[in-house]
Every structure is written in structure tokens, then in C-alpha cells.
PDB file of C-alpha atoms in Angstrom:
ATOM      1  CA  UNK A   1      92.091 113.679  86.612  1.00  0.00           C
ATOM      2  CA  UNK A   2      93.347 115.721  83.515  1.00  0.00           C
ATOM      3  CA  UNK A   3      95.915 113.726  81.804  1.00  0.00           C
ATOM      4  CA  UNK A   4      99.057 115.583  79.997  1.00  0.00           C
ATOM      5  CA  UNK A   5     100.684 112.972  77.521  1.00  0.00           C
ATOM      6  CA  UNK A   6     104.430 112.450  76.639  1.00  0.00           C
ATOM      7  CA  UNK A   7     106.023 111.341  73.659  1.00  0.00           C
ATOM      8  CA  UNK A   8     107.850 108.997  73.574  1.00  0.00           C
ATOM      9  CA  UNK A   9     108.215 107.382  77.344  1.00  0.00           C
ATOM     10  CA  UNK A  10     112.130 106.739  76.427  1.00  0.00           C
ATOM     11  CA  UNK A  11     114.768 107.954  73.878  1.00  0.00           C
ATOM     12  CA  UNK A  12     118.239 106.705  73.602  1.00  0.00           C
ATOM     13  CA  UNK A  13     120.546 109.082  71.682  1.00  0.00           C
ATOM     14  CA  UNK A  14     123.974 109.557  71.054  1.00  0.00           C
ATOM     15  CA  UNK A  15     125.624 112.500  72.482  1.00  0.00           C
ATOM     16  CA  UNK A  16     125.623 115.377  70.010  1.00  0.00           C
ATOM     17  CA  UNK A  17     122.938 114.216  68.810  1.00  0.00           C
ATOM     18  CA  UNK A  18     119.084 116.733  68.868  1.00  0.00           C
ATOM     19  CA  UNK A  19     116.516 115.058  70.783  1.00  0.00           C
ATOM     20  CA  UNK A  20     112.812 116.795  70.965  1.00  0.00           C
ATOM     21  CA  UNK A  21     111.091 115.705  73.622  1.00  0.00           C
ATOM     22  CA  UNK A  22     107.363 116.168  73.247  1.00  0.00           C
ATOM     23  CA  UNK A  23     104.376 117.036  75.756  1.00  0.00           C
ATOM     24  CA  UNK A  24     100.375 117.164  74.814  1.00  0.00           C
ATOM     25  CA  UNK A  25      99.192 119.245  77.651  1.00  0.00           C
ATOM     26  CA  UNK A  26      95.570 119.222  79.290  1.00  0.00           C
ATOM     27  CA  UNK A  27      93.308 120.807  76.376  1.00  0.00           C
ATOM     28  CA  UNK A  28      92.344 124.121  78.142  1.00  0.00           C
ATOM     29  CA  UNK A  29      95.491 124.968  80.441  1.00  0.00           C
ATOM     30  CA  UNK A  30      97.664 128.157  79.153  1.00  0.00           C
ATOM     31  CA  UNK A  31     100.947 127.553  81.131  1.00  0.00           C
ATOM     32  CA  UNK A  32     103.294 124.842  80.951  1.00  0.00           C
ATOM     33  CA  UNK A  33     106.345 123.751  82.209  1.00  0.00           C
ATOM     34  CA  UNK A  34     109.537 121.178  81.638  1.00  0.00           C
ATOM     35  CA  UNK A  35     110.782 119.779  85.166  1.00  0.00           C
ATOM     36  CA  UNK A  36     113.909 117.489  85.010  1.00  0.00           C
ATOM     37  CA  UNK A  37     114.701 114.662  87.838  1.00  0.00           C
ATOM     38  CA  UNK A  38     117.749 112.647  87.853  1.00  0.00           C
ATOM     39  CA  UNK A  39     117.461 108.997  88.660  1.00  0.00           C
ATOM     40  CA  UNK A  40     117.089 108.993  92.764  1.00  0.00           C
ATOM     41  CA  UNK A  41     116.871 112.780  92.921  1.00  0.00           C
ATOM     42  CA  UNK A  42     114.588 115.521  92.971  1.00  0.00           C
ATOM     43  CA  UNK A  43     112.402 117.271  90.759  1.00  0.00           C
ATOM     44  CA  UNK A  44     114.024 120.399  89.393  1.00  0.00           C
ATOM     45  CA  UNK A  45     112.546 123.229  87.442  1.00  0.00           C
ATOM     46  CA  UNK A  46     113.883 124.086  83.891  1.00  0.00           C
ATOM     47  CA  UNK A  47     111.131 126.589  82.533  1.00  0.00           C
ATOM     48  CA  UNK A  48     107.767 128.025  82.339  1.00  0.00           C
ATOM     49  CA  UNK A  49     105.855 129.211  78.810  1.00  0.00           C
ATOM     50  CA  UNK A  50     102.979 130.791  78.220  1.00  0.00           C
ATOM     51  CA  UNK A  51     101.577 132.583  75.306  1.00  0.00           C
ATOM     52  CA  UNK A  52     104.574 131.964  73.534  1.00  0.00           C
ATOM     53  CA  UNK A  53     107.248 133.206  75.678  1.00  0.00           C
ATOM     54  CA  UNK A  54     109.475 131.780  77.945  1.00  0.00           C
ATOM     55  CA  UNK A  55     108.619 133.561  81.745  1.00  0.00           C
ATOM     56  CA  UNK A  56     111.180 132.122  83.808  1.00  0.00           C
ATOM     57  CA  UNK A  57     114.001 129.318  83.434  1.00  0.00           C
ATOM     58  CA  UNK A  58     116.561 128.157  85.886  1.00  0.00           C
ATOM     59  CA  UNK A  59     119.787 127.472  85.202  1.00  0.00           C
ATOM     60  CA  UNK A  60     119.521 124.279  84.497  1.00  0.00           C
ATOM     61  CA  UNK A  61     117.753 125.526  81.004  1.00  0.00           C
ATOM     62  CA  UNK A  62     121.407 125.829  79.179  1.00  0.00           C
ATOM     63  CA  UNK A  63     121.661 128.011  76.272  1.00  0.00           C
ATOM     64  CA  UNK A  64     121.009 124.456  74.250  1.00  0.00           C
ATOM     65  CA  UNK A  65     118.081 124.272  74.948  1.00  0.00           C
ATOM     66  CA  UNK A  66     114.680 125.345  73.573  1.00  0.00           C
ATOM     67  CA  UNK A  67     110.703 125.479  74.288  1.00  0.00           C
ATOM     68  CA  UNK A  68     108.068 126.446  71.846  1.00  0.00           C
ATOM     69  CA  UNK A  69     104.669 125.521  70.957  1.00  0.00           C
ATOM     70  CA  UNK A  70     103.932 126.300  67.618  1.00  0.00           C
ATOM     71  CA  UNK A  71     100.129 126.693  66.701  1.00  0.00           C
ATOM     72  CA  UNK A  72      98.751 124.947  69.501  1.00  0.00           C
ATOM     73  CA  UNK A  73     100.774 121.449  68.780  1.00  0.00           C
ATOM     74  CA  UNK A  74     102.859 119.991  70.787  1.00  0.00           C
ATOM     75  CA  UNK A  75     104.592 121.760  73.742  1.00  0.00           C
ATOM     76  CA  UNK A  76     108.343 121.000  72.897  1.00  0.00           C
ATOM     77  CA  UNK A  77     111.799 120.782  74.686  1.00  0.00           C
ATOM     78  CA  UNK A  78     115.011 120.784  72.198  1.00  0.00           C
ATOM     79  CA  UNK A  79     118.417 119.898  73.298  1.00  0.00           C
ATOM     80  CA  UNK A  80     120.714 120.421  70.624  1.00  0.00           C
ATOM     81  CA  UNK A  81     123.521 119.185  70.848  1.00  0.00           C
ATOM     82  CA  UNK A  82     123.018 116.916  73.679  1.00  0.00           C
ATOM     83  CA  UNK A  83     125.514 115.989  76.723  1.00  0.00           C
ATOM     84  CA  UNK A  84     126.019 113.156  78.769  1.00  0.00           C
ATOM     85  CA  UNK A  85     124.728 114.965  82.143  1.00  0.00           C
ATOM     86  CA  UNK A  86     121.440 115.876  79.692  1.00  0.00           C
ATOM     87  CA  UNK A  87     120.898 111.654  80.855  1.00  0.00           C
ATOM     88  CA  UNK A  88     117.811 112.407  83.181  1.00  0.00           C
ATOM     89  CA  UNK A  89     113.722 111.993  82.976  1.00  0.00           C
ATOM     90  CA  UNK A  90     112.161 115.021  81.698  1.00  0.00           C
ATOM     91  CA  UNK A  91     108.696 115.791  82.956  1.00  0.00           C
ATOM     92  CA  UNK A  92     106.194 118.050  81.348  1.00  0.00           C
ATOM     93  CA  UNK A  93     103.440 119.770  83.327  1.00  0.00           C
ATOM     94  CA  UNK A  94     100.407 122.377  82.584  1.00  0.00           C
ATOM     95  CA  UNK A  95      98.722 124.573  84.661  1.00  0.00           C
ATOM     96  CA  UNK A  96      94.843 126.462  83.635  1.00  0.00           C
ATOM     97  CA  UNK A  97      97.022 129.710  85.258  1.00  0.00           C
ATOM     98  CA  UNK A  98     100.210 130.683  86.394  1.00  0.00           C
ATOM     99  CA  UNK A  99      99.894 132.316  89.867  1.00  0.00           C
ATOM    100  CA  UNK A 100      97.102 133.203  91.989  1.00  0.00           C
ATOM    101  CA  UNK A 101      93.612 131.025  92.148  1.00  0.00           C
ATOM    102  CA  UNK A 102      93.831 127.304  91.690  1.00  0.00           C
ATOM    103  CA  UNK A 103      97.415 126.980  90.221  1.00  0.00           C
ATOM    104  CA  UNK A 104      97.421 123.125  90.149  1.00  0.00           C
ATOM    105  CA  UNK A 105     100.226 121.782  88.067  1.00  0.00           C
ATOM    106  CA  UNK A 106      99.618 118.701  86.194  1.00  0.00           C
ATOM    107  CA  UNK A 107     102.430 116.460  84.691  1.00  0.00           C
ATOM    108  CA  UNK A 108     103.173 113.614  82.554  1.00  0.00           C
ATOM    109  CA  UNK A 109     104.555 110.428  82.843  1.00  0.00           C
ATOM    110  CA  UNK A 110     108.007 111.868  81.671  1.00  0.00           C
ATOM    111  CA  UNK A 111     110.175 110.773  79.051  1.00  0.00           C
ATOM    112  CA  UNK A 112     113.625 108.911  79.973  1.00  0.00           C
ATOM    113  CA  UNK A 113     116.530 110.592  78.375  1.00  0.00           C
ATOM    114  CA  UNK A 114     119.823 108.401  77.652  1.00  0.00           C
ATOM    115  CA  UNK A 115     122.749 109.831  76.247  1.00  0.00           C
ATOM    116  CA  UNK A 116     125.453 107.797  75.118  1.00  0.00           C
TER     117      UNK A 116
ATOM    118  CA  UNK B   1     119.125 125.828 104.160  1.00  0.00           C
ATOM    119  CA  UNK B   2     117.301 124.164 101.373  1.00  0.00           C
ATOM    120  CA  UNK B   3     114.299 126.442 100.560  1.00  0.00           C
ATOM    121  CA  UNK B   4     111.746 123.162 101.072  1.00  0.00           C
ATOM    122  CA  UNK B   5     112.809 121.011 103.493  1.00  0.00           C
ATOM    123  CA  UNK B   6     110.623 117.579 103.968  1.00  0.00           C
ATOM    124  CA  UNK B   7     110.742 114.392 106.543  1.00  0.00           C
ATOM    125  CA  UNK B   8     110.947 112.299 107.023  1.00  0.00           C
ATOM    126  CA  UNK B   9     112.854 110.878 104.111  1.00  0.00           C
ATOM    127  CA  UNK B  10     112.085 107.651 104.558  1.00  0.00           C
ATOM    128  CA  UNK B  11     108.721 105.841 106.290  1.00  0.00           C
ATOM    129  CA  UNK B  12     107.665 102.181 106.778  1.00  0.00           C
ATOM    130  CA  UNK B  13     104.101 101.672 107.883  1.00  0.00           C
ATOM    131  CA  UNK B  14     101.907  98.595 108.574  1.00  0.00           C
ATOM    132  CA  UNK B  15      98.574  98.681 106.590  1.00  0.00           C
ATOM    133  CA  UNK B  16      96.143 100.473 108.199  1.00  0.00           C
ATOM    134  CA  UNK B  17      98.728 102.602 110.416  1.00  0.00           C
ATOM    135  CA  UNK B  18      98.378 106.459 110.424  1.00  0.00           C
ATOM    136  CA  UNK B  19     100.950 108.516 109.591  1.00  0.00           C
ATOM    137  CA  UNK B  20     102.658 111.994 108.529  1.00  0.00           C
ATOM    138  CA  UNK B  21     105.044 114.191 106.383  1.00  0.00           C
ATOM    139  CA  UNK B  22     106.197 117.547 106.888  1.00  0.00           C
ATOM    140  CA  UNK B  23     107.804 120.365 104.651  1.00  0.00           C
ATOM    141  CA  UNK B  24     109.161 123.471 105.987  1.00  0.00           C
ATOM    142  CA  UNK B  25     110.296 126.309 104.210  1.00  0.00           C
ATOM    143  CA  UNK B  26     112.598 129.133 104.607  1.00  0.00           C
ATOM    144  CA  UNK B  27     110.440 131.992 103.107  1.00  0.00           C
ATOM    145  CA  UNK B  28     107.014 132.936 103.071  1.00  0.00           C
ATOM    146  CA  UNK B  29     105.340 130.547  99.718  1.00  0.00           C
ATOM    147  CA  UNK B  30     101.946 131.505  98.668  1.00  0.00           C
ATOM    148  CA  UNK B  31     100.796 127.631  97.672  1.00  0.00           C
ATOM    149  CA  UNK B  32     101.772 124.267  97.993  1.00  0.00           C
ATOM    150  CA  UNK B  33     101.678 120.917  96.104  1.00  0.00           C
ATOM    151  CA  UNK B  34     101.560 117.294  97.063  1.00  0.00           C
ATOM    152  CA  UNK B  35     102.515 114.731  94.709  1.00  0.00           C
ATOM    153  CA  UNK B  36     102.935 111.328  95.011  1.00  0.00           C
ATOM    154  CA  UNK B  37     105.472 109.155  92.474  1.00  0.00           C
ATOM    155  CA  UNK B  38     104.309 105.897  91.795  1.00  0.00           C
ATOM    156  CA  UNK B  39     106.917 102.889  90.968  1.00  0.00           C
ATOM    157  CA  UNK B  40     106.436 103.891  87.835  1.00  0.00           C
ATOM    158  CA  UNK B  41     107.428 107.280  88.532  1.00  0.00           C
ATOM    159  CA  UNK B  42     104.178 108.904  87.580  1.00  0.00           C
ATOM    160  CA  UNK B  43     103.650 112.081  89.052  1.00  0.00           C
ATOM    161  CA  UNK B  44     100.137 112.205  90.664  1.00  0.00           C
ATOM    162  CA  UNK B  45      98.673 115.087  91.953  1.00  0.00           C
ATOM    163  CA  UNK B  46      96.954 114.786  95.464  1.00  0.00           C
ATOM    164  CA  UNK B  47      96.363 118.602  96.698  1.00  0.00           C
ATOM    165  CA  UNK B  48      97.026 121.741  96.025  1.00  0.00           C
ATOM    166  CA  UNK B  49      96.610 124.433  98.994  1.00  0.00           C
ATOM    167  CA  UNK B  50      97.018 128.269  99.185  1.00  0.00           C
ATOM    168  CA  UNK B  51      95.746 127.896 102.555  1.00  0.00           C
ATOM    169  CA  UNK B  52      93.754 125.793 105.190  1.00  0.00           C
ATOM    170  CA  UNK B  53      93.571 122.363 105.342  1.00  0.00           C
ATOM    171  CA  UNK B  54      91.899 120.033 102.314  1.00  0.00           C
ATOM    172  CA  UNK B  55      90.908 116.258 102.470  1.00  0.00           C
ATOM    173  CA  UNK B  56      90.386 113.715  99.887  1.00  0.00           C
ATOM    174  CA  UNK B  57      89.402 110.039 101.223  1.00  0.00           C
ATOM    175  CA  UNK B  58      92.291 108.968 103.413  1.00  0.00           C
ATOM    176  CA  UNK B  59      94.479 111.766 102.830  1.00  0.00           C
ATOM    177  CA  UNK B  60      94.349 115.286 104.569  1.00  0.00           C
ATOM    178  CA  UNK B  61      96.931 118.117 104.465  1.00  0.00           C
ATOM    179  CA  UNK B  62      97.455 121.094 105.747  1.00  0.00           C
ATOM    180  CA  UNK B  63      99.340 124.720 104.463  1.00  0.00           C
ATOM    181  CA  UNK B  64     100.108 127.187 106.773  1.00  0.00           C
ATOM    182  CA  UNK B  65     102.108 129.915 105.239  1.00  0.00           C
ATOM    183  CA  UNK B  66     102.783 132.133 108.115  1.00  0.00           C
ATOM    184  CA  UNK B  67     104.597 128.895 109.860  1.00  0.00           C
ATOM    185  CA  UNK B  68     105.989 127.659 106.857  1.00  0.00           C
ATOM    186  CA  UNK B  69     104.847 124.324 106.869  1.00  0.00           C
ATOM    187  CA  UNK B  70     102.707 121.933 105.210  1.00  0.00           C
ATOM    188  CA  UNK B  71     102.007 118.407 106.328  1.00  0.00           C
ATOM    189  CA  UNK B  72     100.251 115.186 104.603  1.00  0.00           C
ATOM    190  CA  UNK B  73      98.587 112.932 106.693  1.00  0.00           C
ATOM    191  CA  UNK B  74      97.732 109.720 105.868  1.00  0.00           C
ATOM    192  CA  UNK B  75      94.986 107.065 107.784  1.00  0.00           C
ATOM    193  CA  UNK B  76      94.638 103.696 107.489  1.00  0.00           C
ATOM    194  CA  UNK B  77      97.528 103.218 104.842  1.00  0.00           C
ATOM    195  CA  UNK B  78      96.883 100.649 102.280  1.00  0.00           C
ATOM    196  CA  UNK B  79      99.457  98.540  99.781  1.00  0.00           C
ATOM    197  CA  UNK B  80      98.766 101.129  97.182  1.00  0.00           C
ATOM    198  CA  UNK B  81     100.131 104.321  99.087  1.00  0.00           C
ATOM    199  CA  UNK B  82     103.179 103.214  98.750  1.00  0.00           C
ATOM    200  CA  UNK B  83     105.396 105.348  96.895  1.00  0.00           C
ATOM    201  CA  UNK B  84     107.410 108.750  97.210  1.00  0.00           C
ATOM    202  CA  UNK B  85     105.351 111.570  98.169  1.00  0.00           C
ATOM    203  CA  UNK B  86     106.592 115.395  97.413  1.00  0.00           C
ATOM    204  CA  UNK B  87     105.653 118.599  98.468  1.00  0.00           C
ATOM    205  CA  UNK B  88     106.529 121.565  95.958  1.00  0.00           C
ATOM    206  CA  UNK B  89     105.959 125.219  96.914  1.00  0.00           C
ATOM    207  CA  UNK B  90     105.484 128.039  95.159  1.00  0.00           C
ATOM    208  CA  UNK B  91     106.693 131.649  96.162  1.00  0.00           C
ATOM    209  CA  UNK B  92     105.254 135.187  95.348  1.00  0.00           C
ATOM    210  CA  UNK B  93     106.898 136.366  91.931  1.00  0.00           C
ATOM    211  CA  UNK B  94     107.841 133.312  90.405  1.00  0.00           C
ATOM    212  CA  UNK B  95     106.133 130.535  88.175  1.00  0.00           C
ATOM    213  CA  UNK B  96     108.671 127.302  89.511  1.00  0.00           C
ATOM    214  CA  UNK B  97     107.637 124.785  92.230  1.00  0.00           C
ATOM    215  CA  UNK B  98     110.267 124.031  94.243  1.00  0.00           C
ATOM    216  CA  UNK B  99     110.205 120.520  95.040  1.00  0.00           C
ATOM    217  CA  UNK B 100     110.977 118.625  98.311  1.00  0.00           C
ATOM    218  CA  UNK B 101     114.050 116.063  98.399  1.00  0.00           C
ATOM    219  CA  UNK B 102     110.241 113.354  98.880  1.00  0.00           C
ATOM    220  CA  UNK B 103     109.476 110.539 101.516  1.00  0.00           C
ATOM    221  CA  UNK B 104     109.479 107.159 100.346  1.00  0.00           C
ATOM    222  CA  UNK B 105     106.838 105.555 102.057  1.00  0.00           C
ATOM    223  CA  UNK B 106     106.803 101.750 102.170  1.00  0.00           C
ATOM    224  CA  UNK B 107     103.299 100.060 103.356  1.00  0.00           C
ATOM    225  CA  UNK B 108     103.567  96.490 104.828  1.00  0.00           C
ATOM    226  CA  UNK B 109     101.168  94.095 104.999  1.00  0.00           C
TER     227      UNK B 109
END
């Protein structure tokens, strides 16, 4: 099925620190998403973006975070500075559309966040 | 309550047993998700309903939004279906899936 890549599968940072975690999302979807699940828990939503904008973000997306995706790169999450709690696996997803019709979400392997 | 709930959260099944899961939820969502986590906790998509019932190979689930529920069923379970399975719904007016606490489904041979 389509694939949605993350870079890189682990980072081990010091807390403080910035970390950008990075997503490649299926070539032709417009919406994508950061979900974050803590080791033995569930899968929680952070945020949604599309055409540039965040749409909705729970609040779990702390005012040190950020999302963009600048000309078509990579979709990004930025946690500057980080905290210990921040320690989780961060999955990205993409969606063709955001609501109605065949909304399938599609994630990534996730990257592994440590904080130190 | 938890707005999805699912069960069982824990299932052990010979190989080729049948078996199912179940989410319910407290409001009215307009689409579901199943997902199944694989050891290494790759999220892989299996359905995605608005409504009705959908099968792929061994695998067949079910949305019914009026009820609240969605169930995955699975026949003649192999080695490989092991795993934690989610459901994640969707509700009118907002872009998040809210995701089930999963089933961890063991398969013995």
C-alpha cells in the first residue's frame, strides 16, 4: 500500500535540546497529521495540516511545538526546547482528503524520541 | 466514558481459530479505522469504513454508526496476525482519529 517514510527511526537528545522530526508523506495526499504514542499506550492525536495551516491540534501540541511543510519537502514536527515527557514515538500519517469520501489515513513507521 | 471503547484488550487464539474485536463509541462518528501494530510497531492499515461491512482475505469488519460500533473479525488466524489491532474513529467536524486503548492478539501454534 502507499508508504509514508520517517526520518530518522530514532533520535536521542538531550533535554533542551530542538529535535525535527521528519515525515515524507504519500506523493499525492494533501492532509497530514503527527500522532504521538507512549511506550504501552495509545495513539494520541497532536495535529492536522493542510495547505499550510494548522486545522486542528490537541492539547498535547504545546506551544513548543511546530508543523510546517515548506515547498512541498518534508512534512516537519519541531520541539524546541524539548522535555523529558516529549520521550514518546511520534507517528506521521497522510490522508488524499480530510473528511468525507475515502479518508484513509496512512502512517509511518514512527520515529522514537528519547530525551535525556 | 472513553469516547472509543475496544475489547477485548487482550486475545489468545490457536491458529486457525475465529475470532472478534469490538469498539463502541459514545457519539455518533462518521468513519472508522482498523489498524494493526506489528512487533515492530508499524502501523498498518486494514479498513477504513463510513458504513457497511468490507472484507479483505481473512479479515471482515463491520461500522455501524447508528449503534456505535465497529467490529473486526478474523478467520482462520495465522502466526502472522499476531499483533495489536486498533480501531480509530472519526467524528463530524473534526480532522483527529480517536484511537482505541487496541487488542493484543497472540496466535498460537
Amino acid at each position: 500500500g502507499p508508504k509514508v517514510l520517517q526520518i530518522p527511526s530514532h533520535q536521542i537528545i538531550d533535554m533542551g535540546q530542538m529535535v525535527t522530526l521528519n515525515c515524507d508523506p504519500v506523493s499525492n495526499h494533501l492532509y497530514f497529521y503527527w500522532y504521538k504514542q507512549i511506550l504501552g499506550q495509545q495513539m494520541e492525536f497532536l495535529v492536522n495540516f493542510y495547505n499550510g495551516k494548522v486545522m486542528e491540534k490537541s492539547k498535547l501540541f504545546k506551544d513548543q511545538f511546530s508543523v510546517e511543510r515548506p515547498d512541498g519537502s518534508y512534512f516537519t514536527l519541531k520541539i524546541q526546547p524539548t522535555a523529558l515527557e516529549d520521550s514518546a514515538v511520534y507517528f506521521c500519517a497522510s490522508s488524499r482528503t480530510g473528511g468525507g469520501g475515502q479518508n484513509t489515513l496512512y502512517f509511518g513507521a514512527g520515529t522514537r524520541l528519547s530525551v535525556l | 466514558g472513553m469516547p472509543v471503547e475496544q475489547n477485548p484488550p487482550a486475545l489468545s487464539l490457536y491458529e486457525g481459530a475465529d475470532s472478534g474485536l469490538r469498539c463502541n463509541f459514545s457519539t455518533t462518528m462518521k468513519s472508522v479505522q482498523w489498524f494493526q501494530q506489528n512487533h515492530r510497531g508499524r502501523l498498518i492499515t486494514l479498513f477504513y469504513l463510513a458504513q457497511g461491512t468490507k472484507e479483505n482475505g481473512r479479515l471482515k469488519s463491520t461500522f455501524n454508526s447508528k449503534e456505535r460500533y465497529s467490529t473486526l473479525h478474523i478467520k482462520d488466524a495465522q502466526l502472522e496476525d499476531s499483533g495489536t489491532y486498533f480501531c480509530a474513529a472519526q467524528s463530524s467536524g473534526s480532522w483527529q482519529l480517536i484511537f482505541g486503548s487496541g487488542t493484543q492478539l497472540t496466535v498460537m501454534p
